[in-house]
PDB file of C-alpha atoms in Angstrom:
ATOM      1  CA  GLN A   1       0.068   0.043  -0.294  1.00  0.00           C
ATOM      2  CA  GLU A   2       1.297   3.585  -0.823  1.00  0.00           C
ATOM      3  CA  THR A   3       0.903   6.034   1.331  1.00  0.00           C
ATOM      4  CA  SER A   4      -0.127  10.007   0.220  1.00  0.00           C
ATOM      5  CA  VAL A   5       2.564  12.514   0.950  1.00  0.00           C
ATOM      6  CA  LEU A   6       1.878  15.954   1.671  1.00  0.00           C
ATOM      7  CA  THR A   7       3.337  18.024  -0.758  1.00  0.00           C
ATOM      8  CA  LEU A   8       3.629  21.907   0.375  1.00  0.00           C
ATOM      9  CA  ALA A   9       4.269  23.909  -3.212  1.00  0.00           C
ATOM     10  CA  ILE A  10       2.432  27.059  -1.921  1.00  0.00           C
ATOM     11  CA  PRO A  11       4.720  30.117  -2.252  1.00  0.00           C
ATOM     12  CA  THR A  12       6.123  31.647   0.994  1.00  0.00           C
ATOM     13  CA  GLU A  13       7.056  34.818  -0.961  1.00  0.00           C
ATOM     14  CA  PRO A  14       5.175  37.426  -2.956  1.00  0.00           C
ATOM     15  CA  THR A  15       3.848  36.571  -6.683  1.00  0.00           C
ATOM     16  CA  TRP A  16       2.712  38.858  -9.624  1.00  0.00           C
ATOM     17  CA  ILE A  17      -0.595  37.208 -10.704  1.00  0.00           C
ATOM     18  CA  ASP A  18      -2.097  38.444 -14.590  1.00  0.00           C
ATOM     19  CA  LEU A  19      -5.186  39.994 -14.217  1.00  0.00           C
ATOM     20  CA  PRO A  20      -7.885  40.851 -17.044  1.00  0.00           C
ATOM     21  CA  GLN A  21      -7.028  43.808 -18.909  1.00  0.00           C
ATOM     22  CA  ASP A  22      -3.354  43.288 -18.902  1.00  0.00           C
ATOM     23  CA  VAL A  23      -3.225  44.337 -14.827  1.00  0.00           C
ATOM     24  CA  ARG A  24      -0.854  43.094 -13.184  1.00  0.00           C
ATOM     25  CA  LEU A  25      -1.034  42.387  -8.883  1.00  0.00           C
ATOM     26  CA  ARG A  26       2.470  41.524  -6.553  1.00  0.00           C
ATOM     27  CA  ILE A  27       0.891  39.553  -3.543  1.00  0.00           C
ATOM     28  CA  ARG A  28       1.875  38.351  -0.052  1.00  0.00           C
ATOM     29  CA  PRO A  29       1.386  34.967   0.515  1.00  0.00           C
ATOM     30  CA  VAL A  30      -2.067  33.846   1.119  1.00  0.00           C
ATOM     31  CA  THR A  31      -1.156  32.212   3.922  1.00  0.00           C
ATOM     32  CA  THR A  32      -3.726  31.614   7.017  1.00  0.00           C
ATOM     33  CA  ALA A  33      -3.263  34.763   8.890  1.00  0.00           C
ATOM     34  CA  VAL A  34      -4.696  36.549   5.758  1.00  0.00           C
ATOM     35  CA  VAL A  35      -7.229  34.550   4.887  1.00  0.00           C
ATOM     36  CA  ALA A  36      -8.312  35.134   8.950  1.00  0.00           C
ATOM     37  CA  ALA A  37      -7.366  39.129   8.957  1.00  0.00           C
ATOM     38  CA  ALA A  38      -9.510  39.711   6.360  1.00  0.00           C
ATOM     39  CA  GLN A  39     -12.400  37.638   7.588  1.00  0.00           C
ATOM     40  CA  SER A  40     -12.566  39.272  10.691  1.00  0.00           C
ATOM     41  CA  ALA A  41     -12.718  42.902   8.886  1.00  0.00           C
ATOM     42  CA  SER A  42     -15.160  41.784   6.403  1.00  0.00           C
ATOM     43  CA  LEU A  43     -17.378  40.244   9.182  1.00  0.00           C
ATOM     44  CA  ARG A  44     -16.808  44.114  10.519  1.00  0.00           C
ATOM     45  CA  GLU A  45     -17.496  46.021   7.587  1.00  0.00           C
ATOM     46  CA  ALA A  46     -20.629  43.633   7.898  1.00  0.00           C
ATOM     47  CA  GLU A  47     -22.146  44.708  10.780  1.00  0.00           C
ATOM     48  CA  ALA A  48     -21.394  48.350   9.766  1.00  0.00           C
ATOM     49  CA  LEU A  49     -23.107  47.658   7.231  1.00  0.00           C
ATOM     50  CA  ARG A  50     -25.765  45.860   8.753  1.00  0.00           C
ATOM     51  CA  ASP A  51     -26.363  48.460  11.754  1.00  0.00           C
ATOM     52  CA  ALA A  52     -26.463  51.617   9.407  1.00  0.00           C
ATOM     53  CA  GLY A  53     -28.238  50.101   6.283  1.00  0.00           C
ATOM     54  CA  TYR A  54     -26.313  49.611   3.529  1.00  0.00           C
ATOM     55  CA  PRO A  55     -26.134  52.180   0.217  1.00  0.00           C
ATOM     56  CA  GLY A  56     -27.754  52.319  -2.809  1.00  0.00           C
ATOM     57  CA  GLY A  57     -31.081  50.351  -1.199  1.00  0.00           C
ATOM     58  CA  LEU A  58     -30.238  46.466  -1.324  1.00  0.00           C
ATOM     59  CA  ASP A  59     -32.026  44.811   1.291  1.00  0.00           C
ATOM     60  CA  LEU A  60     -29.502  43.358   3.991  1.00  0.00           C
ATOM     61  CA  ALA A  61     -32.204  40.590   5.122  1.00  0.00           C
ATOM     62  CA  ASP A  62     -32.448  38.797   1.204  1.00  0.00           C
ATOM     63  CA  PRO A  63     -29.991  35.379   1.762  1.00  0.00           C
ATOM     64  CA  ASP A  64     -29.468  36.193  -2.043  1.00  0.00           C
ATOM     65  CA  VAL A  65     -28.547  39.995  -0.955  1.00  0.00           C
ATOM     66  CA  ALA A  66     -26.319  39.122   2.151  1.00  0.00           C
ATOM     67  CA  LYS A  67     -24.003  36.519   0.322  1.00  0.00           C
ATOM     68  CA  GLY A  68     -23.305  38.322  -2.366  1.00  0.00           C
ATOM     69  CA  LEU A  69     -22.268  41.233  -0.019  1.00  0.00           C
ATOM     70  CA  GLY A  70     -20.180  38.950   2.090  1.00  0.00           C
ATOM     71  CA  PHE A  71     -18.227  37.828  -1.178  1.00  0.00           C
ATOM     72  CA  ALA A  72     -18.094  41.449  -1.756  1.00  0.00           C
ATOM     73  CA  LEU A  73     -16.503  43.061   1.723  1.00  0.00           C
ATOM     74  CA  MET A  74     -14.209  39.639   1.642  1.00  0.00           C
ATOM     75  CA  VAL A  75     -12.470  39.477  -1.726  1.00  0.00           C
ATOM     76  CA  LYS A  76     -12.188  43.243  -0.721  1.00  0.00           C
ATOM     77  CA  ALA A  77     -10.736  42.821   2.511  1.00  0.00           C
ATOM     78  CA  LEU A  78      -8.452  40.315   0.869  1.00  0.00           C
ATOM     79  CA  ALA A  79      -7.186  42.140  -1.138  1.00  0.00           C
ATOM     80  CA  ARG A  80      -5.841  45.144   1.441  1.00  0.00           C
ATOM     81  CA  TYR A  81      -3.995  42.865   2.591  1.00  0.00           C
ATOM     82  CA  ALA A  82      -2.701  40.706   0.304  1.00  0.00           C
ATOM     83  CA  VAL A  83      -1.765  43.359  -2.974  1.00  0.00           C
ATOM     84  CA  LEU A  84       1.458  44.962  -2.097  1.00  0.00           C
ATOM     85  CA  GLU A  85       2.055  46.823  -6.178  1.00  0.00           C
ATOM     86  CA  TRP A  86       0.153  46.537  -9.125  1.00  0.00           C
ATOM     87  CA  GLU A  87       0.842  47.228 -13.070  1.00  0.00           C
ATOM     88  CA  GLY A  88      -1.522  48.136 -15.369  1.00  0.00           C
ATOM     89  CA  VAL A  89      -4.018  50.623 -13.268  1.00  0.00           C
ATOM     90  CA  GLY A  90      -4.650  54.076 -14.061  1.00  0.00           C
ATOM     91  CA  ASP A  91      -6.905  57.160 -13.291  1.00  0.00           C
ATOM     92  CA  PRO A  92      -9.700  58.041 -16.230  1.00  0.00           C
ATOM     93  CA  SER A  93      -7.406  60.576 -17.679  1.00  0.00           C
ATOM     94  CA  GLY A  94      -4.570  56.737 -18.427  1.00  0.00           C
ATOM     95  CA  GLU A  95      -2.750  58.606 -15.331  1.00  0.00           C
ATOM     96  CA  PRO A  96      -1.168  55.238 -12.792  1.00  0.00           C
ATOM     97  CA  LEU A  97      -2.994  55.069  -9.310  1.00  0.00           C
ATOM     98  CA  PRO A  98      -0.781  54.217  -6.674  1.00  0.00           C
ATOM     99  CA  CYS A  99      -1.698  51.052  -5.113  1.00  0.00           C
ATOM    100  CA  THR A 100      -3.450  52.319  -2.323  1.00  0.00           C
ATOM    101  CA  PRO A 101      -5.658  50.668   0.368  1.00  0.00           C
ATOM    102  CA  GLU A 102      -8.366  52.256  -0.644  1.00  0.00           C
ATOM    103  CA  ASN A 103      -7.697  52.233  -4.482  1.00  0.00           C
ATOM    104  CA  VAL A 104      -7.143  48.070  -4.611  1.00  0.00           C
ATOM    105  CA  ALA A 105     -10.978  48.488  -3.178  1.00  0.00           C
ATOM    106  CA  LEU A 106     -11.810  50.336  -5.914  1.00  0.00           C
ATOM    107  CA  LEU A 107     -10.273  47.973  -8.232  1.00  0.00           C
ATOM    108  CA  MET A 108     -12.916  44.872  -6.359  1.00  0.00           C
ATOM    109  CA  ASP A 109     -15.662  46.694  -6.792  1.00  0.00           C
ATOM    110  CA  LEU A 110     -15.781  45.273 -10.624  1.00  0.00           C
ATOM    111  CA  ASP A 111     -16.476  42.057 -10.292  1.00  0.00           C
ATOM    112  CA  GLU A 112     -14.541  41.042 -13.583  1.00  0.00           C
ATOM    113  CA  MET A 113     -11.196  41.682 -11.460  1.00  0.00           C
ATOM    114  CA  ALA A 114     -12.571  40.237  -8.033  1.00  0.00           C
ATOM    115  CA  THR A 115     -13.462  37.176  -9.048  1.00  0.00           C
ATOM    116  CA  ALA A 116      -9.960  36.556 -11.258  1.00  0.00           C
ATOM    117  CA  PHE A 117      -8.108  37.973  -8.252  1.00  0.00           C
ATOM    118  CA  TRP A 118      -9.789  35.616  -5.886  1.00  0.00           C
ATOM    119  CA  ARG A 119      -9.135  32.516  -8.586  1.00  0.00           C
ATOM    120  CA  ALA A 120      -5.407  33.676  -9.130  1.00  0.00           C
ATOM    121  CA  ALA A 121      -4.564  34.245  -4.962  1.00  0.00           C
ATOM    122  CA  PHE A 122      -5.660  30.970  -4.039  1.00  0.00           C
ATOM    123  CA  ALA A 123      -4.866  29.011  -7.453  1.00  0.00           C
ATOM    124  CA  PRO A 124      -1.481  27.896  -5.542  1.00  0.00           C
ATOM    125  CA  VAL A 125      -3.699  26.102  -2.818  1.00  0.00           C
ATOM    126  CA  ALA A 126      -5.713  25.115  -5.569  1.00  0.00           C
ATOM    127  CA  ALA A 127      -3.850  23.148  -6.854  1.00  0.00           C
ATOM    128  CA  VAL A 128      -1.871  21.419  -3.969  1.00  0.00           C
ATOM    129  CA  SER A 129      -5.598  20.250  -3.309  1.00  0.00           C
ATOM    130  CA  ALA A 130      -5.927  19.432  -7.350  1.00  0.00           C
ATOM    131  CA  GLU A 131      -3.200  16.877  -6.799  1.00  0.00           C
ATOM    132  CA  GLY A 132      -4.606  14.988  -4.027  1.00  0.00           C
ATOM    133  CA  ASN A 133      -2.369  16.331  -1.519  1.00  0.00           C
ATOM    134  CA  ALA A 134      -5.189  18.024   0.963  1.00  0.00           C
TER     135      ALA A 134
END
């Protein structure tokens, strides 16, 4: 009987990931600590929105809205903790924008970017799982 071995092929140094429209992000490894920090921040933000009311009139009592908002808050929080620098992001006149937490959150407001970031950030973990290692 063959014994399986967990292969820890997860990055330990920052890496560049490619997003649509020629946007590139340099991110720190998505470790348990980074994910836990993002979860904590997104839960705190969700509670604040629930207490204050969501701008734009979405009904937070609707389970689909709550789930969508939960993902949006989580991906923004993860990006704020993980993104170190970027390329290919500019203002309406085409001038490069600085990579600040506020600008990272604005980038994650674009569904195409948020979805691609989420997939790319977790790709190393998914690859380990796909090999049957986890």
